[in-house]
Coordinates of C-alpha atoms in Angstrom, one line a residue:
M201 CA -28.6 -3.2 -4.8
K202 CA -25.4 -1.3 -4.1
T203 CA -21.9 -2.6 -4.7
T204 CA -20.2 -3.8 -1.6
L205 CA -16.5 -3.5 -0.5
D206 CA -16.3 -7.3 -0.4
E207 CA -17.2 -7.4 -4.1
L208 CA -14.7 -4.7 -5.0
Q209 CA -12.0 -6.6 -3.0
A210 CA -12.8 -9.8 -4.7
F211 CA -12.7 -8.2 -8.2
V212 CA -9.3 -6.5 -7.6
A213 CA -7.9 -9.7 -6.0
I214 CA -8.9 -11.7 -9.1
V215 CA -7.3 -9.2 -11.4
D216 CA -4.1 -8.9 -9.3
T217 CA -3.6 -12.6 -8.9
G218 CA -4.7 -13.6 -12.3
S219 CA -7.2 -16.3 -11.3
I220 CA -10.2 -17.0 -9.1
T221 CA -8.3 -19.8 -7.3
A222 CA -5.4 -17.6 -6.3
A223 CA -7.7 -14.7 -5.3
S224 CA -9.7 -17.2 -3.1
E225 CA -6.5 -18.1 -1.3
R226 CA -5.6 -14.4 -0.8
L227 CA -9.1 -13.6 0.5
G228 CA -9.5 -16.7 2.6
L229 CA -12.6 -17.8 0.8
T230 CA -13.7 -20.8 -1.2
I231 CA -13.3 -20.8 -4.9
S232 CA -17.1 -21.0 -5.4
A233 CA -17.7 -18.1 -3.0
T234 CA -15.2 -15.9 -4.8
S235 CA -16.7 -16.8 -8.2
R236 CA -20.2 -16.1 -6.9
T237 CA -19.1 -12.7 -5.6
L238 CA -17.7 -11.7 -9.0
G239 CA -20.9 -12.9 -10.7
R240 CA -23.0 -10.9 -8.2
L241 CA -20.9 -7.7 -8.9
E242 CA -21.2 -8.2 -12.7
E243 CA -25.0 -8.7 -12.3
K244 CA -25.3 -5.5 -10.3
L245 CA -23.3 -3.5 -12.8
Q246 CA -25.1 -5.3 -15.7
T247 CA -21.8 -5.7 -17.6
T248 CA -19.1 -8.3 -18.0
L249 CA -15.9 -7.3 -16.2
L250 CA -13.8 -10.3 -17.0
R251 CA -13.7 -12.7 -20.0
R252 CA -13.2 -16.3 -18.8
T253 CA -11.2 -18.6 -21.1
T254 CA -9.8 -22.1 -20.4
R255 CA -6.4 -20.7 -19.5
R256 CA -6.9 -17.2 -18.0
L257 CA -9.1 -14.2 -17.2
E258 CA -9.0 -11.1 -19.3
L259 CA -10.3 -7.6 -18.4
T260 CA -13.0 -6.3 -20.7
E261 CA -12.8 -2.6 -21.6
E262 CA -15.5 -1.9 -19.0
G263 CA -13.6 -4.0 -16.5
D264 CA -10.5 -2.0 -17.0
S265 CA -12.3 1.2 -16.5
F266 CA -14.1 -0.1 -13.4
L267 CA -10.8 -1.4 -12.0
Q268 CA -9.4 2.1 -11.6
H269 CA -12.5 3.2 -9.6
A270 CA -12.4 0.1 -7.5
R271 CA -8.8 0.6 -6.6
A272 CA -9.4 4.3 -5.7
I273 CA -12.4 3.4 -3.5
L274 CA -10.4 0.7 -1.6
A275 CA -7.5 3.0 -1.2
S276 CA -9.7 5.6 0.3
V277 CA -11.2 3.1 2.7
D278 CA -7.7 1.9 3.7
E279 CA -6.6 5.5 4.3
A280 CA -9.6 6.2 6.5
E281 CA -9.0 3.1 8.6
E282 CA -5.3 3.9 8.9
H283 CA -6.2 7.4 10.1
M284 CA -8.5 6.1 12.8
A285 CA -5.9 3.4 13.8
A286 CA -3.3 6.1 14.2
R287 CA -5.6 7.9 16.6
R288 CA -6.1 4.8 18.7
M289 CA -2.5 3.4 18.6
R290 CA 0.7 4.7 20.1
P291 CA 2.8 4.7 16.9
A292 CA 6.4 3.5 17.4
G293 CA 9.6 2.9 15.4
R294 CA 11.8 4.9 13.0
L295 CA 10.4 7.5 10.7
R296 CA 12.7 9.1 8.1
V297 CA 11.7 12.6 7.1
D298 CA 13.1 14.7 4.3
A299 CA 12.7 18.4 3.6
A300 CA 14.6 21.2 2.1
T301 CA 16.8 23.0 4.7
P302 CA 14.7 26.1 5.0
F303 CA 11.5 24.1 5.6
M304 CA 13.2 21.8 8.0
L305 CA 14.7 24.7 10.0
H306 CA 11.8 27.2 10.0
V307 CA 8.8 24.9 10.0
L308 CA 9.5 21.3 11.2
V309 CA 12.2 21.8 13.8
P310 CA 10.0 24.2 16.0
L311 CA 7.3 21.4 16.0
L312 CA 9.6 18.6 17.1
A313 CA 9.4 19.1 20.9
S314 CA 5.6 18.9 20.9
F315 CA 5.6 15.9 18.6
R316 CA 8.1 14.1 20.8
A317 CA 6.0 14.8 23.9
R318 CA 3.0 13.4 22.1
Y319 CA 4.6 10.4 20.4
P320 CA 7.7 9.5 22.4
E321 CA 8.0 6.0 20.8
V322 CA 8.6 7.4 17.3
E323 CA 12.2 7.8 16.4
L324 CA 12.8 10.6 13.9
E325 CA 15.5 10.7 11.4
L326 CA 15.7 14.1 9.7
N327 CA 17.4 14.7 6.3
S328 CA 17.6 17.7 4.1
N329 CA 17.9 17.6 0.4
E330 CA 17.5 20.8 -1.6
G331 CA 16.2 19.0 -4.8
I332 CA 13.6 16.3 -5.5
I333 CA 14.7 12.9 -4.3
D334 CA 13.6 9.3 -4.9
L335 CA 12.0 8.3 -1.7
I336 CA 12.7 4.6 -2.1
Q337 CA 16.3 5.1 -3.1
K338 CA 17.0 7.5 -0.2
H339 CA 15.1 5.3 2.3
T340 CA 12.7 8.1 3.0
D341 CA 9.3 7.6 4.6
V342 CA 7.8 11.0 4.1
A343 CA 9.0 14.2 2.4
F344 CA 7.8 17.7 2.3
R345 CA 7.9 19.2 -1.2
I346 CA 7.5 22.8 -2.2
G347 CA 5.9 23.6 -5.6
V348 CA 4.1 21.5 -8.3
L349 CA 4.2 17.8 -7.7
K350 CA 5.3 15.7 -10.7
D351 CA 5.3 12.1 -9.4
S352 CA 1.7 10.9 -9.5
S353 CA 2.6 7.6 -7.8
L354 CA 3.1 9.4 -4.5
H355 CA 0.3 10.0 -2.0
A356 CA 0.2 13.7 -1.2
R357 CA -1.4 15.7 1.7
P358 CA -1.5 19.5 1.4
V359 CA 0.2 21.3 4.3
G360 CA -0.4 24.9 3.0
V361 CA 0.6 27.5 0.5
S362 CA 3.3 30.1 1.0
R363 CA 3.6 33.4 -0.8
V364 CA 6.9 34.6 -2.4
R365 CA 8.3 38.1 -2.0
V366 CA 11.3 40.2 -3.1
L367 CA 13.4 41.2 -0.1
A368 CA 16.5 43.0 0.9
S369 CA 18.2 43.9 4.1
P370 CA 18.2 47.6 5.4
A371 CA 22.0 47.5 5.3
Y372 CA 22.0 46.7 1.6
L373 CA 19.4 49.3 0.8
K374 CA 21.4 51.9 2.8
R375 CA 24.5 51.2 0.8
H376 CA 23.0 50.8 -2.6
G377 CA 19.7 52.6 -2.5
T378 CA 16.2 51.3 -2.9
P379 CA 15.3 50.5 -6.5
A380 CA 12.5 52.7 -7.7
G381 CA 10.8 49.9 -9.6
P382 CA 11.4 46.4 -11.0
S383 CA 13.1 47.8 -14.1
K384 CA 15.9 49.1 -11.8
L385 CA 16.7 45.7 -10.5
A386 CA 19.3 45.2 -13.3
Q387 CA 21.4 47.8 -11.5
H388 CA 21.6 45.8 -8.3
T389 CA 23.1 42.6 -7.1
L390 CA 20.5 39.8 -7.4
L391 CA 20.6 36.6 -5.4
G392 CA 19.1 33.5 -7.1
F393 CA 18.9 29.7 -7.4
T394 CA 21.2 27.5 -9.3
Q395 CA 18.3 25.1 -9.9
P396 CA 15.5 24.8 -10.7
E397 CA 15.5 27.7 -13.1
A398 CA 11.8 28.4 -12.4
L399 CA 12.8 29.7 -8.9
N400 CA 14.4 32.6 -10.6
D401 CA 11.0 33.8 -11.9
W402 CA 10.2 36.7 -9.5
P403 CA 6.6 37.8 -8.8
L404 CA 7.0 41.0 -10.8
R405 CA 6.3 42.1 -14.4
D406 CA 9.1 43.0 -16.8
A407 CA 8.9 45.7 -19.5
C408 CA 6.9 43.4 -21.8
G409 CA 4.4 42.5 -19.1
D410 CA 5.8 38.9 -18.6
V411 CA 6.9 37.4 -15.3
L412 CA 10.3 38.8 -14.5
R413 CA 13.1 36.2 -14.8
I414 CA 16.3 37.4 -13.2
R415 CA 19.9 36.4 -13.8
P416 CA 21.6 36.1 -10.4
A417 CA 25.0 37.6 -9.7
L418 CA 25.3 35.2 -6.7
A419 CA 23.5 31.8 -6.8
S420 CA 22.9 28.9 -4.5
S421 CA 20.9 25.6 -4.6
S422 CA 19.8 26.4 -1.0
G423 CA 17.1 28.9 -0.1
E424 CA 18.6 29.1 3.4
T425 CA 22.0 30.0 2.0
L426 CA 20.3 32.8 0.0
R427 CA 18.5 34.0 3.1
H428 CA 21.7 34.3 5.0
M429 CA 23.3 36.1 2.0
A430 CA 20.4 38.6 2.0
L431 CA 20.7 39.1 5.8
A432 CA 24.4 39.8 5.3
G433 CA 23.5 42.6 2.9
L434 CA 24.9 40.9 -0.2
G435 CA 22.0 41.5 -2.5
I436 CA 18.3 41.4 -3.3
V437 CA 16.5 38.0 -3.0
C438 CA 13.1 36.4 -3.7
L439 CA 12.1 33.9 -1.0
S440 CA 9.0 32.2 0.4
D441 CA 7.1 33.5 3.4
F442 CA 7.5 30.3 5.5
M443 CA 11.2 31.1 5.9
T444 CA 11.3 34.9 6.1
R445 CA 8.2 35.8 8.2
E446 CA 10.3 36.4 11.3
D447 CA 12.9 38.3 9.4
R448 CA 10.2 40.6 8.0
R449 CA 8.5 41.1 11.3
S450 CA 11.8 42.1 13.0
G451 CA 12.9 44.3 10.1
R452 CA 15.9 42.2 9.2
L453 CA 14.5 42.0 5.7
V454 CA 12.3 44.5 4.0
Q455 CA 9.9 43.7 1.2
L456 CA 10.4 45.7 -2.1
F457 CA 7.6 46.7 -4.5
P458 CA 4.7 45.5 -2.3
R459 CA 2.1 47.1 -4.7
Q460 CA 3.7 45.6 -7.8
T461 CA 4.2 42.2 -6.4
L462 CA 2.0 39.5 -7.9
D463 CA 0.2 37.1 -5.6
V464 CA 2.3 34.0 -6.3
R465 CA 2.1 31.1 -3.9
Q466 CA 4.0 27.9 -3.6
S467 CA 2.1 24.8 -2.6
I468 CA 3.6 22.6 0.1
N469 CA 2.7 18.9 0.4
A470 CA 3.7 16.0 2.5
V471 CA 4.3 13.1 0.1
Y472 CA 4.9 9.4 0.7
Y473 CA 4.3 6.0 -0.9
R474 CA 1.4 3.9 0.5
N475 CA 2.9 1.6 3.1
T476 CA 0.7 -0.1 5.6
A477 CA 3.5 -0.8 8.0
L478 CA 4.5 2.9 8.2
A479 CA 1.0 4.3 7.9
A480 CA 0.5 5.1 11.6
R481 CA 3.9 6.8 12.0
I482 CA 3.5 8.9 8.8
T483 CA -0.1 9.8 9.6
C484 CA 0.6 10.9 13.2
F485 CA 3.6 13.0 12.1
V486 CA 1.8 14.8 9.2
D487 CA -1.4 15.2 11.3
H488 CA 0.7 16.8 14.0
V489 CA 2.4 19.2 11.6
T490 CA -0.8 20.3 9.9
E491 CA -2.6 20.6 13.3
M492 CA 0.1 22.8 14.8
L493 CA 0.5 25.0 11.8
G494 CA -3.3 25.6 11.4
K495 CA -5.4 26.4 8.3
R496 CA -3.4 29.3 6.9
P497 CA 0.0 28.6 8.4
F498 CA 2.3 30.8 6.3
D499 CA 0.2 33.9 5.9
A500 CA 2.2 36.9 7.1

């Protein structure tokens, strides 16, 4: 016999509430029915999940291990149900979205008209923070983050990956000349980030064969500010494709060292805490973004 969702829900409820009686109240079942469900689950698994004492229930080592899997399975089922509900419903209410300024301007803003036409009842509040924020503290429902995710408590949905390139404007190259190779960059004005420091690692090799870390002459916390500085001919910059594709297509920015550039790509994810009340709004927005961008959204 296979384990059922009812059995997993009963087991998790008992652990979360600390007793079969409290779990029964949460599940809307009798105490005896909840107890039988737990017993049936343990019989199927042929192991004891909870030790019963006169005062409380304690997880066994096997129970603790099984609990993690049970929670993951129930979360996946909830997500699937929320996804289908979002398709059926007309989501409404306020949705607070956060993204770094370049991603907001170059990726999200162009998609807002079609989203509003599709979901007119959703009220969007857009905020831009250049660094990582605490979603709860900033009252943010969903954020788009670029690079490696560190907070494992967040639910993440991949949006795409975007390659980084070294670029300069034709005006800068006309005034200062085109560097013959990466080793000549030290003779030029380099534009970089104030933080995080890893963004000043450029997709090139230095003389030792390591990834080239530059020391910027002009620095900013905002990639959009650096883009405008590069367009103004103030120096050489390294930026992601999602914000420079049109500049490169029009010739406003030119890629340097195309043959020597390493294939370095930044992952982009939509991240949010699991919140049933907001699930439909979050799902419909992220679904719309990924659908409109396509499978390889940032490839030049």
